[in-house]
Amino acid sequence: MSDRWLYLECLRPAWLAGLLLIPVLLLIARRSLTDFSHRQRTISLVVRCLVLALITLALAGVNVLSRTQKSFVVFAVDDSLSIGSRGRELAADYLKQATAQIGPDQFAVLSFAATARSGVVEFAGAEVSGDNWRRGTSLRAAYDAAAAIVPSEHIGHLVLLTDGNETEGSILKEAVGGSMIISAVPLPVRDDPELQVSELESPAQVTEGQPFRMTVVIDANHEDTVLVELFRGEFRVAAEVQAVTVGENRFYFEQQIDRPTQFTARISKPEGSELFEDSLLDNNTASTFVYAAGKSRVLLVDRVPEAARPLQWALKEESIDVDVRPPAAIPDNPAGLQDYSVVILSNIPAGDLSAGQMQTLRTWVSELGGGFVMLGGDESFGPGGYYRTPIDEILPVHCDFEKQKEKPGLAMILIIDKSGSMGGQKMELAKDAARAAVELLGAKDQIGVIAFDGSPYWISPLTPASESYRHRQHLHYSAWRRTTLYPAMQEAFRSLQTATAKLKHVIVLTDGYSTPGDFEGIAQDMAALRMTVSTVGLGDVDQALLERMAEIGQGRSYFCSDPSSVPQIFVRETLTAGMSAINEEPFLPLQIRATTVLEGIDMDESPLLLGYVVTRPKPTSEVILVHAETQDPLLSWWRFGLGMSVAFTSDAQSRWAADWQSWDGFNRFWAQVVRHCRKPPATGAVEMELTTTGSSTRITINSMTDDGTFLNEAETELTVIDPHRRATAVPVRQTAPGRYEAEFAADLPGTWNVTAMQNQPSGIAFQQSRGMVRDDGSEFRVHGTRTELLQSLCRATGGEFQPNPETVFRPATDRHTLASIPLWPWLLILASVLLVLDVALRRLDLRPPSPPAA
């Protein structure tokens, strides 16, 4: 046998058990009663055993492995934005020359950038696309895709046509020690005039008020003049016109802060300048976070700053710094809240907050350990529309409530626009709004739903709320473009006239202009019969008409550009119409649970409160203060994730807490509640540093105790929140005395948040949060072709740097692989021939005929 044949392989060895039937055949043959000759019986037995053995080997998947030098070439062409038009033309020419005389079964072509795509690649004359997948270069993705394409009986040969500027991963780690040969054809990078902010350097952590230096690093491939601006948050703090030269340019700015702050550097064309040649604008900014350890602050959110003054002054008297902001100031990313230890919402309705802001607050409390306080008011908790929102999840009380039996029954009709413009998300949110309204109604309440486009029809007649579930899913938008509201109003009016409920209410939802009708007249008719009308306008609507209808109908009018706020508006309207969410009778608070939080405060001496919002406590919450008569919760809290949430169902303003504001325990009460729920302050000396290389971020924590010794063997929890507010726990290991390290992939552009908590048997050692900004401009950095990396890659894998197109398919003389040749077809053919022979041996007497008798 030639040395190119190695050995046999068996894919399904369990089938070899069939060879155990051969002894059975031998035993049967010994007891055979045939009168054939001994020689014929022996040959028949041997043939039968061979048939059984051949079939068994075929079923077992026996193959022959042979040595081969056949290769399969994969051309991986860099399609990232760093490749200019000249590089794309060179890649296309190289492909044409290399594959001109080669069959399609010997090679494959894939393009890659941040990921890889297989298929025919045509680059010549193509325009550079702004697709997100081209905003990066991953040579490793090209390697992985090529390895999956190469047939198993071939030697893999990857030819990379690239500039070698990796922005994600490392191909060297993947390729060294692998079986694939890698050759490289260097491509030139873009040669357009380019300016970029490569980095904004700063210390990761400073002390409060300490001066420090920010360094703006600008790379350029030509001489130019730029305006360099530095922003602290949204405010510009520095601006200079600077001349830049070819290569790296560094500019310095002195800064100082008293809280965690995001800085952003930006370059642009100076006013009046004729220079500034720049091809890509995506790489003209860079951002970073600087953490300042100082006094914790409280964010008090109130639509009317003057109404928040008493609480603000009370906390300041207790040495707690407070910032009063409107609801719009709540950021959409948890990093914007790193400056605060507690957020207080004072009578803020859910409609004033976007879905992103509410989700940010939830993430900040649960994953970053923030403190959250909600104060009551006529637009808070249930009346504020928080039912089934992220804020409702945080709170220790339910924003819905069980209606009291003495409350009057409510008959409510929802009139919902279902014209063509209400398709998709709007209609789904309208369904959610109707469902939320139904869930808040009691046994004595009734609800009906009318849909309208060019004409009205009943989705659900006015029926008890407990029976209306069967109609909830029947609401669909139509292709009708006309919006005719008036007939739907008439239908609702006629239906409510026959209802026996004491309270009657109509909610109108529309996203367009209606055909004319006597809307003021029907609203007056409804008001005369004590029916109220509220309107919800979504997008481009006739605001004057809807406001007039709500005014005459003694209801409320809402206008929103975000469809996701519609369910909260319906919840708020449902609770307000039932007049059971707010109790505005004076009462005394009663303490039912002892707590150190209220230590030194005599609640028996507290004045009357003039009202509160009715809520229900959640099962695991701690209820501290209640209404002395109804036992409804007034002050309660619980731990939500890493943070603490507090609900105070009365307010801290002059409407319900006028007497409390003059009470000598007012300041201390609120200061101790706020301190109870705020983030635990860090103790000891702790340094937390984030270092990003490519798409990988390393976190280093250096921890020491108050007495200067290393903090060792501490249980460390690390939570990473990506720009989509998804939280991930990252394992942490101790690498040196007092040093803990972790690593995670920061592969999405945007703001990332990292929270670290260390625990010891004595309690929490520290808890700190950091933010970092991951931009998607690394693909646009000014770099030359990385020939050193490509040459190292070729040497490590046995490939060739800048191979001639005609020699790419030349077999490698020092490489071989094993080709598998399946034997089952030949085994079955031979078994079939032997089976025929076996039948003949068992049917025909092959002995020579006996001579005739004399």
Coordinates of N, CA and C in Angstrom, one line a residue, residues 562-744:
D562 N -45.6 61.5 21.2 CA -45.1 60.2 21.4 C -46.3 59.2 21.6
P563 N -46.6 58.3 20.7 CA -47.7 57.4 20.9 C -47.7 56.5 22.2
S564 N -46.4 56.3 22.7 CA -46.3 55.4 23.8 C -46.9 56.0 25.1
S565 N -47.2 57.3 25.1 CA -47.8 58.0 26.3 C -49.3 57.8 26.4
V566 N -49.9 57.3 25.3 CA -51.4 57.1 25.3 C -51.9 56.2 26.4
P567 N -51.3 55.0 26.6 CA -51.9 54.2 27.7 C -51.9 54.9 29.1
Q568 N -50.8 55.7 29.3 CA -50.7 56.4 30.6 C -51.8 57.5 30.7
I569 N -52.1 58.1 29.6 CA -53.2 59.1 29.6 C -54.5 58.4 29.9
F570 N -54.8 57.3 29.3 CA -56.1 56.6 29.5 C -56.2 56.2 31.0
V571 N -55.1 55.7 31.5 CA -55.1 55.3 33.0 C -55.4 56.5 33.8
R572 N -54.7 57.6 33.5 CA -55.0 58.8 34.3 C -56.4 59.2 34.2
E573 N -57.0 59.2 33.0 CA -58.4 59.6 32.8 C -59.3 58.7 33.5
T574 N -59.1 57.4 33.5 CA -60.0 56.4 34.1 C -60.0 56.7 35.6
L575 N -58.9 56.8 36.2 CA -58.8 57.1 37.7 C -59.5 58.4 38.1
T576 N -59.2 59.4 37.3 CA -59.7 60.7 37.6 C -61.3 60.8 37.4
A577 N -61.8 60.1 36.4 CA -63.2 60.1 36.1 C -63.9 59.3 37.3
G578 N -63.3 58.3 37.8 CA -63.9 57.6 38.9 C -63.9 58.3 40.2
M579 N -63.1 59.4 40.3 CA -63.0 60.2 41.6 C -62.7 59.4 42.8
S580 N -61.9 58.4 42.7 CA -61.6 57.5 43.8 C -60.2 57.4 44.2
A581 N -59.3 58.0 43.4 CA -57.9 57.9 43.6 C -57.3 58.9 44.6
I582 N -58.1 60.0 44.8 CA -57.6 61.1 45.7 C -58.5 61.2 46.9
N583 N -57.9 61.3 48.0 CA -58.7 61.6 49.2 C -58.2 62.9 49.8
E584 N -59.1 63.9 49.8 CA -58.6 65.3 50.2 C -59.4 65.7 51.5
E585 N -59.4 64.7 52.4 CA -59.9 65.0 53.8 C -58.8 65.1 54.7
P586 N -58.7 66.0 55.6 CA -57.6 66.1 56.6 C -57.5 64.8 57.4
F587 N -56.2 64.4 57.7 CA -56.0 63.2 58.4 C -54.7 63.3 59.2
L588 N -54.6 62.5 60.2 CA -53.3 62.4 60.9 C -52.6 61.1 60.5
P589 N -51.3 61.2 60.2 CA -50.5 60.0 59.9 C -50.3 59.2 61.2
L590 N -50.2 57.9 61.0 CA -50.0 56.9 62.1 C -48.8 56.0 61.8
Q591 N -47.9 56.0 62.7 CA -46.7 55.1 62.5 C -47.1 53.7 63.0
I592 N -46.9 52.7 62.1 CA -47.3 51.4 62.5 C -46.1 50.4 62.5
R593 N -44.9 50.9 62.2 CA -43.7 50.1 62.2 C -42.5 51.0 62.8
A594 N -41.8 50.4 63.7 CA -40.7 51.1 64.3 C -39.5 51.1 63.3
T595 N -38.8 52.2 63.2 CA -37.7 52.3 62.2 C -36.7 53.3 62.7
T596 N -35.4 53.1 62.5 CA -34.4 54.1 62.9 C -34.4 55.3 62.0
V597 N -35.1 55.1 60.8 CA -35.1 56.3 59.9 C -35.8 57.5 60.5
L598 N -36.8 57.2 61.3 CA -37.6 58.3 62.0 C -37.2 58.5 63.4
E599 N -36.0 58.1 63.7 CA -35.5 58.3 65.1 C -35.3 59.8 65.4
G600 N -35.8 60.2 66.6 CA -35.8 61.6 66.9 C -36.9 62.4 66.4
I601 N -37.9 61.8 65.7 CA -39.0 62.5 65.2 C -40.3 62.0 65.9
D602 N -41.0 62.8 66.6 CA -42.2 62.4 67.3 C -43.4 62.6 66.3
M603 N -43.8 61.4 65.7 CA -44.9 61.5 64.7 C -46.2 61.8 65.4
D604 N -46.3 61.5 66.7 CA -47.6 61.9 67.3 C -47.8 63.4 67.4
E605 N -46.7 64.1 67.3 CA -46.9 65.6 67.3 C -47.0 66.2 65.9
S606 N -47.0 65.3 64.9 CA -47.0 65.9 63.5 C -48.4 66.5 63.2
P607 N -48.4 67.6 62.4 CA -49.7 68.2 62.1 C -50.5 67.4 61.1
L608 N -51.7 67.9 60.8 CA -52.6 67.2 59.8 C -52.0 67.4 58.4
L609 N -52.3 66.3 57.6 CA -52.1 66.4 56.2 C -53.4 66.6 55.6
L610 N -53.5 67.3 54.5 CA -54.8 67.6 53.9 C -55.3 66.8 52.8
G611 N -54.5 65.7 52.4 CA -54.9 64.9 51.3 C -53.8 63.9 51.0
Y612 N -54.2 62.9 50.2 CA -53.2 61.9 49.8 C -53.8 61.1 48.6
V613 N -52.9 60.3 47.9 CA -53.4 59.5 46.8 C -53.6 58.1 47.3
V614 N -54.7 57.5 47.0 CA -55.0 56.1 47.4 C -54.2 55.1 46.6
T615 N -53.4 54.3 47.3 CA -52.6 53.2 46.7 C -52.7 51.9 47.5
R616 N -52.1 50.9 47.0 CA -52.1 49.6 47.7 C -50.6 49.2 47.9
P617 N -50.2 48.8 49.1 CA -48.8 48.3 49.3 C -48.5 47.0 48.6
K618 N -47.3 46.9 48.1 CA -46.9 45.6 47.5 C -46.5 44.7 48.6
P619 N -46.6 43.4 48.3 CA -46.4 42.4 49.4 C -45.1 42.5 50.2
T620 N -44.0 42.8 49.6 CA -42.7 42.8 50.3 C -42.3 44.1 50.7
S621 N -43.1 45.1 50.6 CA -42.7 46.5 51.0 C -42.9 46.7 52.5
E622 N -42.2 47.7 53.0 CA -42.3 48.1 54.4 C -43.2 49.3 54.5
V623 N -44.3 49.2 55.1 CA -45.2 50.3 55.3 C -44.9 50.9 56.7
I624 N -44.5 52.2 56.7 CA -44.1 52.9 58.0 C -45.2 53.7 58.5
L625 N -45.8 54.6 57.6 CA -46.9 55.5 58.1 C -48.1 55.2 57.2
V626 N -49.3 55.3 57.9 CA -50.6 55.1 57.2 C -51.5 56.2 57.6
H627 N -52.6 56.2 56.9 CA -53.8 57.1 57.2 C -54.4 56.5 58.5
A628 N -54.6 57.3 59.5 CA -55.0 56.8 60.8 C -56.3 56.1 60.8
E629 N -57.2 56.4 59.9 CA -58.5 55.8 59.8 C -58.6 54.7 58.7
T630 N -58.2 55.0 57.5 CA -58.4 54.0 56.4 C -57.3 53.0 56.3
Q631 N -56.2 53.3 57.0 CA -55.0 52.4 57.0 C -54.3 52.4 55.6
D632 N -54.7 53.3 54.7 CA -54.0 53.4 53.4 C -52.5 53.8 53.7
P633 N -51.6 53.3 52.8 CA -50.2 53.7 53.1 C -49.9 55.1 52.8
L634 N -49.1 55.7 53.7 CA -48.6 57.1 53.5 C -47.1 57.1 53.2
L635 N -46.3 56.4 54.0 CA -44.9 56.3 53.7 C -44.5 54.8 53.7
S636 N -43.9 54.4 52.6 CA -43.5 53.0 52.5 C -42.2 53.0 51.6
W637 N -41.5 51.9 51.8 CA -40.3 51.7 51.0 C -39.9 50.3 50.8
W638 N -39.1 50.0 49.9 CA -38.5 48.6 49.7 C -37.2 48.7 48.9
R639 N -36.5 47.6 48.8 CA -35.3 47.6 48.0 C -35.6 47.0 46.7
F640 N -35.2 47.7 45.6 CA -35.5 47.3 44.3 C -34.2 47.1 43.6
G641 N -33.7 45.9 43.4 CA -32.4 45.6 42.8 C -31.4 46.1 43.8
L642 N -30.4 46.9 43.3 CA -29.4 47.4 44.2 C -29.8 48.7 44.9
G643 N -30.9 49.3 44.5 CA -31.3 50.6 45.0 C -32.5 50.5 45.9
M644 N -32.9 51.7 46.4 CA -34.0 51.8 47.4 C -35.1 52.7 46.8
S645 N -36.4 52.4 46.9 CA -37.5 53.2 46.4 C -38.4 53.5 47.5
V646 N -38.8 54.8 47.6 CA -39.7 55.3 48.6 C -40.9 55.9 48.0
A647 N -42.1 55.6 48.6 CA -43.4 56.3 48.2 C -43.9 57.0 49.4
F648 N -44.2 58.3 49.1 CA -44.9 59.2 50.1 C -46.2 59.7 49.4
T649 N -47.3 59.2 49.8 CA -48.5 59.4 48.9 C -49.2 60.8 49.2
S650 N -48.8 61.5 50.2 CA -49.2 62.9 50.3 C -48.1 63.7 49.6
D651 N -48.1 65.0 49.7 CA -47.1 65.8 49.0 C -46.2 66.6 50.0
A652 N -45.3 67.4 49.5 CA -44.4 68.2 50.3 C -44.7 69.7 50.0
Q653 N -45.8 70.0 49.3 CA -46.1 71.3 48.9 C -47.2 71.9 49.7
S654 N -47.7 73.1 49.4 CA -48.6 73.8 50.2 C -50.1 73.3 50.0
R655 N -50.3 72.4 49.0 CA -51.7 72.0 48.8 C -52.1 71.0 49.9
W656 N -51.3 70.0 50.2 CA -51.6 69.0 51.3 C -50.7 69.1 52.5
A657 N -49.5 69.7 52.4 CA -48.6 69.7 53.5 C -48.3 71.1 54.0
A658 N -49.3 72.0 53.9 CA -49.1 73.4 54.3 C -48.7 73.4 55.8
D659 N -49.4 72.7 56.6 CA -49.1 72.7 58.1 C -47.8 71.9 58.3
W660 N -47.4 70.9 57.5 CA -46.2 70.2 57.8 C -45.0 71.1 57.5
Q661 N -45.1 72.1 56.6 CA -44.0 72.9 56.2 C -43.5 73.8 57.4
S662 N -44.5 74.1 58.3 CA -44.1 74.9 59.5 C -43.8 74.0 60.7
W663 N -43.9 72.7 60.6 CA -43.6 71.8 61.6 C -42.1 71.7 61.8
D664 N -41.7 71.7 63.1 CA -40.3 71.7 63.4 C -39.6 70.3 63.0
G665 N -40.4 69.3 62.7 CA -39.8 68.0 62.3 C -39.7 67.9 60.8
F666 N -40.2 68.9 60.1 CA -40.3 68.7 58.6 C -38.9 68.5 58.0
N667 N -37.9 69.4 58.4 CA -36.6 69.3 57.8 C -36.0 67.9 58.1
R668 N -36.0 67.5 59.4 CA -35.4 66.3 59.8 C -36.1 65.1 59.1
F669 N -37.4 65.1 59.0 CA -38.1 64.0 58.5 C -37.6 63.7 57.0
W670 N -37.6 64.7 56.2 CA -37.2 64.5 54.8 C -35.7 64.2 54.7
A671 N -34.9 64.8 55.5 CA -33.4 64.6 55.4 C -33.2 63.1 55.7
Q672 N -33.8 62.6 56.7 CA -33.6 61.2 57.1 C -34.2 60.2 56.1
V673 N -35.3 60.5 55.5 CA -35.8 59.7 54.5 C -34.9 59.6 53.3
V674 N -34.4 60.8 52.9 CA -33.5 60.9 51.7 C -32.2 60.1 52.0
R675 N -31.6 60.3 53.2 CA -30.4 59.6 53.5 C -30.6 58.1 53.6
H676 N -31.8 57.7 53.9 CA -32.1 56.2 54.0 C -32.0 55.6 52.7
C677 N -32.5 56.3 51.6 CA -32.6 55.6 50.3 C -31.5 55.9 49.3
R678 N -30.6 56.8 49.7 CA -29.5 57.2 48.8 C -28.5 56.1 48.6
K679 N -27.7 56.3 47.6 CA -26.6 55.3 47.3 C -25.7 55.3 48.5
P680 N -25.2 54.1 48.9 CA -24.2 54.0 50.0 C -23.0 54.7 49.6
P681 N -22.4 55.6 50.5 CA -21.2 56.3 50.1 C -20.0 55.4 50.1
A682 N -19.0 55.6 49.3 CA -17.8 54.8 49.3 C -17.0 55.1 50.5
T683 N -16.4 54.0 51.1 CA -15.5 54.2 52.2 C -14.1 53.7 51.8
G684 N -13.1 54.1 52.5 CA -11.7 53.7 52.1 C -11.3 54.4 50.9
A685 N -10.1 54.0 50.4 CA -9.5 54.6 49.2 C -9.7 53.7 48.1
V686 N -10.5 54.1 47.1 CA -10.9 53.2 46.0 C -10.6 54.0 44.7
E687 N -9.9 53.3 43.8 CA -9.7 53.8 42.4 C -10.3 52.8 41.4
M688 N -11.1 53.3 40.5 CA -11.7 52.5 39.5 C -11.4 53.1 38.2
E689 N -10.8 52.3 37.3 CA -10.3 52.7 36.0 C -10.8 51.9 34.9
L690 N -11.2 52.5 33.8 CA -11.7 51.8 32.6 C -10.7 52.1 31.5
T691 N -10.2 51.0 30.8 CA -9.3 51.1 29.7 C -9.9 50.4 28.5
T692 N -10.1 51.1 27.4 CA -10.7 50.5 26.2 C -9.6 50.3 25.2
T693 N -9.6 49.1 24.6 CA -8.7 48.7 23.5 C -9.5 48.0 22.5
G694 N -9.7 48.7 21.3 CA -10.6 48.1 20.3 C -12.0 48.0 20.9
S695 N -12.6 46.8 20.8 CA -13.9 46.6 21.4 C -13.9 46.0 22.8
S696 N -12.8 45.9 23.4 CA -12.6 45.3 24.7 C -12.3 46.4 25.7
T697 N -13.0 46.3 26.8 CA -12.8 47.3 27.9 C -12.4 46.5 29.2
R698 N -11.3 46.9 29.8 CA -10.8 46.3 31.0 C -11.1 47.3 32.2
I699 N -11.6 46.7 33.3 CA -11.9 47.5 34.5 C -10.9 47.0 35.6
T700 N -10.3 48.0 36.2 CA -9.3 47.8 37.3 C -9.8 48.5 38.5
I701 N -9.9 47.8 39.6 CA -10.4 48.4 40.9 C -9.3 48.2 41.9
N702 N -8.7 49.3 42.4 CA -7.7 49.2 43.5 C -8.4 49.7 44.8
S703 N -8.5 48.7 45.8 CA -9.3 49.0 47.0 C -8.4 48.9 48.2
M704 N -8.6 49.9 49.1 CA -8.0 49.9 50.4 C -9.0 50.3 51.5
T705 N -8.7 49.9 52.7 CA -9.6 50.2 53.8 C -9.3 51.6 54.3
D706 N -10.0 52.1 55.3 CA -9.8 53.4 55.9 C -8.4 53.5 56.6
D707 N -7.9 52.4 57.1 CA -6.6 52.4 57.8 C -5.4 52.2 56.9
G708 N -5.7 52.2 55.5 CA -4.6 52.1 54.6 C -4.1 50.7 54.2
T709 N -4.8 49.7 54.6 CA -4.5 48.3 54.3 C -5.3 47.9 53.0
F710 N -4.7 46.9 52.3 CA -5.4 46.4 51.1 C -6.7 45.7 51.5
L711 N -7.7 45.9 50.7 CA -9.0 45.2 50.9 C -8.9 43.9 50.0
N712 N -8.7 42.8 50.7 CA -8.6 41.5 49.9 C -9.8 40.6 50.1
E713 N -9.9 39.7 49.1 CA -11.0 38.6 49.2 C -12.4 39.2 49.4
A714 N -12.6 40.4 48.9 CA -13.9 41.0 49.0 C -14.8 40.5 47.9
E715 N -16.1 40.2 48.2 CA -17.0 39.8 47.2 C -17.4 41.0 46.3
T716 N -17.0 40.9 45.1 CA -17.1 42.0 44.1 C -18.2 41.7 43.1
E717 N -19.1 42.6 43.0 CA -20.2 42.5 41.9 C -20.0 43.6 40.9
L718 N -20.0 43.2 39.7 CA -19.8 44.2 38.6 C -21.0 44.1 37.6
T719 N -21.7 45.2 37.4 CA -22.8 45.2 36.4 C -22.5 46.2 35.3
V720 N -22.6 45.8 34.1 CA -22.4 46.6 32.9 C -23.7 46.9 32.2
I721 N -24.0 48.1 31.9 CA -25.2 48.5 31.2 C -24.9 49.1 29.9
D722 N -25.3 48.5 28.8 CA -25.0 48.9 27.5 C -25.9 50.1 27.0
P723 N -25.6 50.7 25.9 CA -26.4 51.9 25.4 C -27.9 51.6 25.3
H724 N -28.3 50.3 25.2 CA -29.7 50.0 25.1 C -30.3 49.7 26.5
R725 N -29.6 50.0 27.5 CA -30.0 49.8 28.9 C -30.2 48.4 29.3
R726 N -29.4 47.5 28.7 CA -29.4 46.0 29.0 C -28.3 45.8 30.0
A727 N -28.6 45.2 31.2 CA -27.7 45.0 32.2 C -27.1 43.6 32.1
T728 N -25.8 43.5 32.4 CA -25.0 42.2 32.3 C -24.1 42.1 33.5
A729 N -24.1 41.0 34.2 CA -23.2 40.8 35.3 C -21.9 40.3 34.7
V730 N -20.7 40.8 35.1 CA -19.4 40.5 34.6 C -18.6 39.9 35.7
P731 N -18.0 38.7 35.5 CA -17.2 38.1 36.6 C -15.9 38.9 36.9
V732 N -15.5 39.0 38.2 CA -14.4 39.8 38.6 C -13.4 38.8 39.3
R733 N -12.1 39.0 39.1 CA -11.1 38.2 39.7 C -10.1 39.1 40.4
Q734 N -9.6 38.7 41.5 CA -8.5 39.4 42.2 C -7.2 39.0 41.7
T735 N -6.4 40.0 41.2 CA -5.1 39.7 40.5 C -3.9 40.1 41.4
A736 N -4.1 40.9 42.4 CA -3.0 41.4 43.3 C -3.6 41.9 44.6
P737 N -2.8 42.1 45.6 CA -3.3 42.7 46.8 C -4.2 43.9 46.6
G738 N -5.4 43.9 46.9 CA -6.3 45.1 46.7 C -6.7 45.4 45.3
R739 N -6.3 44.5 44.4 CA -6.6 44.8 43.0 C -7.5 43.8 42.4
Y740 N -8.6 44.3 41.7 CA -9.6 43.4 41.1 C -9.7 43.8 39.7
E741 N -9.9 42.8 38.8 CA -9.9 43.1 37.4 C -11.1 42.4 36.7
A742 N -11.6 42.9 35.6 CA -12.6 42.3 34.8 C -12.5 42.8 33.4
E743 N -13.1 42.1 32.5 CA -13.1 42.6 31.1 C -14.4 42.2 30.4
F744 N -14.9 43.1 29.5 CA -16.1 42.9 28.8 C -16.0 43.5 27.4

